[in-house]
mmCIF file of C-alpha atoms in Angstrom:
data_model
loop_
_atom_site.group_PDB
_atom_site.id
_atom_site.type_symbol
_atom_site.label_atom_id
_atom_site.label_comp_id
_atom_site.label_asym_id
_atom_site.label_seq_id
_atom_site.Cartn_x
_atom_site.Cartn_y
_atom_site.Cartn_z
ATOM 1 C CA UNK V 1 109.065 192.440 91.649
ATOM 2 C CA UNK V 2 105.972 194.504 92.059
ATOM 3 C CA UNK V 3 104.089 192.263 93.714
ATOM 4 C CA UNK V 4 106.634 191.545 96.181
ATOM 5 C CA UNK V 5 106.491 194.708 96.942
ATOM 6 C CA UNK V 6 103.155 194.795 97.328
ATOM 7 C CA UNK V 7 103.472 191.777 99.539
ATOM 8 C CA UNK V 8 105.791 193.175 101.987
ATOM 9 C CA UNK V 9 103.660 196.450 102.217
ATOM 10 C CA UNK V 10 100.932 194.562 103.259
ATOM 11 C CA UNK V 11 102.619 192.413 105.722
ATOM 12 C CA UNK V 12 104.105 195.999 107.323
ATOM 13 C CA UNK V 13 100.263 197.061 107.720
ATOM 14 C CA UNK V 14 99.577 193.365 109.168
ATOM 15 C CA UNK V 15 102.049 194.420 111.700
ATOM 16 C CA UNK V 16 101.401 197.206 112.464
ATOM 17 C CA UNK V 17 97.713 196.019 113.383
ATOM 18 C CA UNK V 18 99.433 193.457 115.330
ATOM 19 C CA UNK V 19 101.266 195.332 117.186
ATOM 20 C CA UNK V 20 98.758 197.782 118.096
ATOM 21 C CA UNK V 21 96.892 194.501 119.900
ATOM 22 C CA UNK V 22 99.792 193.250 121.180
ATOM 23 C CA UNK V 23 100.568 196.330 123.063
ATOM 24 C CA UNK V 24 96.606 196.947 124.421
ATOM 25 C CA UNK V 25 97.034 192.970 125.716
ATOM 26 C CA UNK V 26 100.063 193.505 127.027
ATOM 27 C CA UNK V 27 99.059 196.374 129.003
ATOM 28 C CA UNK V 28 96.634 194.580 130.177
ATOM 29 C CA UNK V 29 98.645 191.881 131.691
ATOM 30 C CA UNK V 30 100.947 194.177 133.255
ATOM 31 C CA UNK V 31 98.745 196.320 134.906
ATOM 32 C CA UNK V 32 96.764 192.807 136.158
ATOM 33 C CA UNK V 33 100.701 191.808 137.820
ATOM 34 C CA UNK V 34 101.536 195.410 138.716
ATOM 35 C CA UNK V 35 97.914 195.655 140.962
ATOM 36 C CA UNK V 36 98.652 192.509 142.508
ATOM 37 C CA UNK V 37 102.453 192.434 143.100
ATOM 38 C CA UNK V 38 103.630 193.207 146.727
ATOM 39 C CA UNK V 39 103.255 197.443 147.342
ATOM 40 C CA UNK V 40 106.509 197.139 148.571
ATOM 41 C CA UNK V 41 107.789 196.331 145.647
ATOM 42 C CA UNK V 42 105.500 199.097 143.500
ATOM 43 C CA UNK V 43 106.901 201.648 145.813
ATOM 44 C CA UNK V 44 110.552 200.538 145.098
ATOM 45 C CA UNK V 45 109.951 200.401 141.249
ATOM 46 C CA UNK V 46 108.428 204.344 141.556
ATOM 47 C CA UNK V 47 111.238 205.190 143.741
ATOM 48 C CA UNK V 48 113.570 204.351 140.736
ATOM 49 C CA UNK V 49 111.719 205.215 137.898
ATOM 50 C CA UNK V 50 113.017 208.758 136.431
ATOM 51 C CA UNK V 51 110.245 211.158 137.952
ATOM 52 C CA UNK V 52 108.502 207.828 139.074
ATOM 53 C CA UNK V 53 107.188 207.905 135.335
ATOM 54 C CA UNK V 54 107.281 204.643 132.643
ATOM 55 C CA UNK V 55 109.695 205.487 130.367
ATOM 56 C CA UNK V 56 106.813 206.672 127.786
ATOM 57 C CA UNK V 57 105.945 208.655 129.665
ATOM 58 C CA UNK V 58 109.760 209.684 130.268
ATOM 59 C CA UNK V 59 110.190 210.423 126.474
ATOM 60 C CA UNK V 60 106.734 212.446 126.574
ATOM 61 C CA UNK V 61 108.162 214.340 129.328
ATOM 62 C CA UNK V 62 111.486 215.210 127.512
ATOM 63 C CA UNK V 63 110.212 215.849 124.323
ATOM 64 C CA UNK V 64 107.432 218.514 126.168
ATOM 65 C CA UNK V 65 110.154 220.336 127.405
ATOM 66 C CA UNK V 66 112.334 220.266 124.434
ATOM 67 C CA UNK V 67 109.560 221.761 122.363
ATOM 68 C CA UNK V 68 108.609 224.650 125.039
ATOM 69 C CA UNK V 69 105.121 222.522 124.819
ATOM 70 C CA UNK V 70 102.996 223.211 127.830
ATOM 71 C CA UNK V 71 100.541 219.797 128.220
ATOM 72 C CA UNK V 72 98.278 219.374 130.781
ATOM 73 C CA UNK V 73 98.659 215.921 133.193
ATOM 74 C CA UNK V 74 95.715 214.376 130.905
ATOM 75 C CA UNK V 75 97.190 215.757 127.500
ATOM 76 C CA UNK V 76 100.713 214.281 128.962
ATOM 77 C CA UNK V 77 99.004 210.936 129.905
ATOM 78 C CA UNK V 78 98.016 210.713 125.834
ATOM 79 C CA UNK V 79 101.232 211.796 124.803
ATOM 80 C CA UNK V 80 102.798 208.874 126.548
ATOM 81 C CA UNK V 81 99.999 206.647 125.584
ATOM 82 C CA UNK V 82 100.529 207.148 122.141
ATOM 83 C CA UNK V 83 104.982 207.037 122.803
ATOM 84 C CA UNK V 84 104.072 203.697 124.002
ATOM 85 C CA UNK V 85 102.271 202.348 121.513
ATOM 86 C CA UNK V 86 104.634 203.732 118.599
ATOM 87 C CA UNK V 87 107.474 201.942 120.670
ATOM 88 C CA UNK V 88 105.119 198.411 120.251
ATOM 89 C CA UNK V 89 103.904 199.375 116.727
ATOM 90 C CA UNK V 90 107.249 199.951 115.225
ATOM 91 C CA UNK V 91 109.378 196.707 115.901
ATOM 92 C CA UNK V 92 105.940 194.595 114.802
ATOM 93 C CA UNK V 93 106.069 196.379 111.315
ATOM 94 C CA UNK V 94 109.904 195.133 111.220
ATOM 95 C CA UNK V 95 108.470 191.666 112.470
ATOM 96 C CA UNK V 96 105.305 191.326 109.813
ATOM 97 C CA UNK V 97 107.746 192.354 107.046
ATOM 98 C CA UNK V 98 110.456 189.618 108.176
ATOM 99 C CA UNK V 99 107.677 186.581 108.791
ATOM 100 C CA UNK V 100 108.180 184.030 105.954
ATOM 101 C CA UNK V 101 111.010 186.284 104.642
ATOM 102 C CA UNK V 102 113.737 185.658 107.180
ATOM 103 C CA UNK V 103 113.657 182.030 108.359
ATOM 104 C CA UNK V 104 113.353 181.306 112.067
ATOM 105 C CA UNK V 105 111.127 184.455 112.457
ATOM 106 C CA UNK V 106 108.142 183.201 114.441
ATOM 107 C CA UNK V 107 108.723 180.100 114.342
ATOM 108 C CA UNK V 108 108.810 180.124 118.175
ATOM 109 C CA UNK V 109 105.057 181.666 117.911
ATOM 110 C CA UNK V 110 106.932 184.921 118.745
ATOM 111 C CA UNK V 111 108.300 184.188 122.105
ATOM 112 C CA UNK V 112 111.547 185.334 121.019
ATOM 113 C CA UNK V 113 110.376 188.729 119.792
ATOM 114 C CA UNK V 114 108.721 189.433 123.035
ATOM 115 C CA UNK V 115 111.925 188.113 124.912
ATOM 116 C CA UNK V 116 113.793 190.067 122.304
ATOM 117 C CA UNK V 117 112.440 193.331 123.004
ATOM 118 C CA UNK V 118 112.030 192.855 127.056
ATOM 119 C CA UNK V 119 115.981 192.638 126.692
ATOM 120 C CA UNK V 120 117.093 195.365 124.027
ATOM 121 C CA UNK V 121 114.271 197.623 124.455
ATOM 122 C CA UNK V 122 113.516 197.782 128.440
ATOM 123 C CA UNK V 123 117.177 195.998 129.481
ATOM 124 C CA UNK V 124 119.358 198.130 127.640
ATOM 125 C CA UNK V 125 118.085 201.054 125.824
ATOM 126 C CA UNK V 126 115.684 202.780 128.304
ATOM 127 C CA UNK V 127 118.562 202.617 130.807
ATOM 128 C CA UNK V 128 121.378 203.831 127.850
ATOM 129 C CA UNK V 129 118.893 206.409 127.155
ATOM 130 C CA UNK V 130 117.903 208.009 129.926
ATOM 131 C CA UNK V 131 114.322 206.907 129.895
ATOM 132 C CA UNK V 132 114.388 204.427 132.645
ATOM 133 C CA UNK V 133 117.453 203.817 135.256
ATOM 134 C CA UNK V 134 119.644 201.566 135.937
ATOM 135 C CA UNK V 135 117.971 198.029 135.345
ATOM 136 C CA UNK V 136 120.439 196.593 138.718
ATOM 137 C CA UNK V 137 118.195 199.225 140.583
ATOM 138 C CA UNK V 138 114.801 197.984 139.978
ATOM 139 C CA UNK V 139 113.321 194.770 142.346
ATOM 140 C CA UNK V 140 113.417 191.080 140.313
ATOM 141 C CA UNK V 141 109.884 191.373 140.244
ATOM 142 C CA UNK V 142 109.648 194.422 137.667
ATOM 143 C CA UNK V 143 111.662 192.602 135.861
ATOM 144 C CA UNK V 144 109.441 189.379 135.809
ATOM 145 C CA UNK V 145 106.627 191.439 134.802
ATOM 146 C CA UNK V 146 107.873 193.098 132.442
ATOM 147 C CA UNK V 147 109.356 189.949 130.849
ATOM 148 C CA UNK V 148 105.637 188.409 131.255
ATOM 149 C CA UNK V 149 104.326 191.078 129.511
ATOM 150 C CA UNK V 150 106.635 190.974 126.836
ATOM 151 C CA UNK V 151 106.243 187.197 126.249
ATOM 152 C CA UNK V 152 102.640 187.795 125.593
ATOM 153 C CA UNK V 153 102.961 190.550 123.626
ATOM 154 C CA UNK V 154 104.871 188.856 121.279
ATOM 155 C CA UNK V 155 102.674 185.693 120.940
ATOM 156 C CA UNK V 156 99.636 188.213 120.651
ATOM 157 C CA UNK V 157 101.681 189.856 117.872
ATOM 158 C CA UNK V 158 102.453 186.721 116.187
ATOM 159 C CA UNK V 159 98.946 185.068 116.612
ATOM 160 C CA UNK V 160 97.323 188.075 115.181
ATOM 161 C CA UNK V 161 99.344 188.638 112.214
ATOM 162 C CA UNK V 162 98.973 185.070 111.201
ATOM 163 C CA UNK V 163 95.226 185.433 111.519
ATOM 164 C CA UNK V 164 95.134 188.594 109.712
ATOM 165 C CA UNK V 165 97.885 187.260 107.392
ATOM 166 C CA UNK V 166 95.097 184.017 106.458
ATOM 167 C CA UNK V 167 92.345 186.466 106.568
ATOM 168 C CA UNK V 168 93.800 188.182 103.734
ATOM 169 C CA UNK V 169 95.693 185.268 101.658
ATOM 170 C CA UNK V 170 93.914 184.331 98.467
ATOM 171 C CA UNK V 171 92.794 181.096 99.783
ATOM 172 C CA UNK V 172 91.622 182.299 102.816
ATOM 173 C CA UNK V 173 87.770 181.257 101.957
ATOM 174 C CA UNK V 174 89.370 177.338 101.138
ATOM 175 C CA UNK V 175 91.039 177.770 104.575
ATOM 176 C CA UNK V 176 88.288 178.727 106.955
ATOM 177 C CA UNK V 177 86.598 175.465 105.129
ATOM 178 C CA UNK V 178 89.653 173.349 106.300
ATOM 179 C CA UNK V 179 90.391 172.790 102.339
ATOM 180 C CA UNK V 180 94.005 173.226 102.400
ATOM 181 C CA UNK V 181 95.584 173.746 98.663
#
């Protein structure tokens, strides 16, 4: 029972490291699709956007003025940063705790997740929130991105917690010789 435990704990942390990668990659994609979409469309997906702000940044924003919190633009831009990447971190603990303990999870090389989080997370619950708007409002092609960004943030998140995940396994060493036991 212990070292289940133990197990699980350490496939959290794999997560978690996952995640973090997953979100910088992702970000990286986006903004690449975001600088090269049609300014049209940028300017009718800041025109929508609750004070033209991600919804991060959105939750940064609400939670400064909830705690009286004066930040300045750069100490907000962290702030949401960091929102962001807790909102990309969390679910990929859940996910490195349910590989090989749930069956079906990342299976798909974590297309699913990604497509599974574009749809809960920025579909529904920004919007229900109050942290994005409506998602009828926003052109097709935010939505596109976004779900292309959230496709390969879930394969990044999958792809890295497997390598981590053999990295750490106790026959890692036979692995990286191609000596499979």
């Amino acid at each position: 029972m212990h070292r289940n435990r133990d197990d699980i704990l350490g496939d959290v942390v794999l997560g978690v490291i996952a995640g973090a990668v997953g979100v910088w990659v992702m970000d990286r994609v986006d903004w690449f699709n975001y600088r090269h979409e049609d300014p049209e469309v940028r300017r009718q997906t800041q025109q929508v956007r609750p004070g033209g702000e991600d919804p991060a940044h959105v939750i940064a924003q609400k939670a400064q003025r909830m705690t009286g919190a004066e930040l300045s633009p750069s100490q907000h831009h962290a702030a949401g940063t960091a929102i962001h990447y807790v909102i990309g971190i969390g679910p990929a603990a859940i996910y490195g705790a349910m590989k090989g303990r749930v069956p079906g999870v990342g299976a798909d090389r974590g297309l699913l997740y990604g497509l599974g989080l574009f749809l809960i997370q920025d579909e529904l619950a920004n919007a229900a929130a109050g942290f994005s708007a409506d998602p009828r409002r926003y052109p097709w092609q935010a939505h596109a991105r976004g779900l292309v960004a959230h496709l390969v943030y879930g394969v990044v998140t999958d792809t890295v917690w497997n390598t981590l995940k053999g990295a750490t396994s106790p026959n890692s060493g036979a692995r990286a010789q191609g000596v499979w036991r």
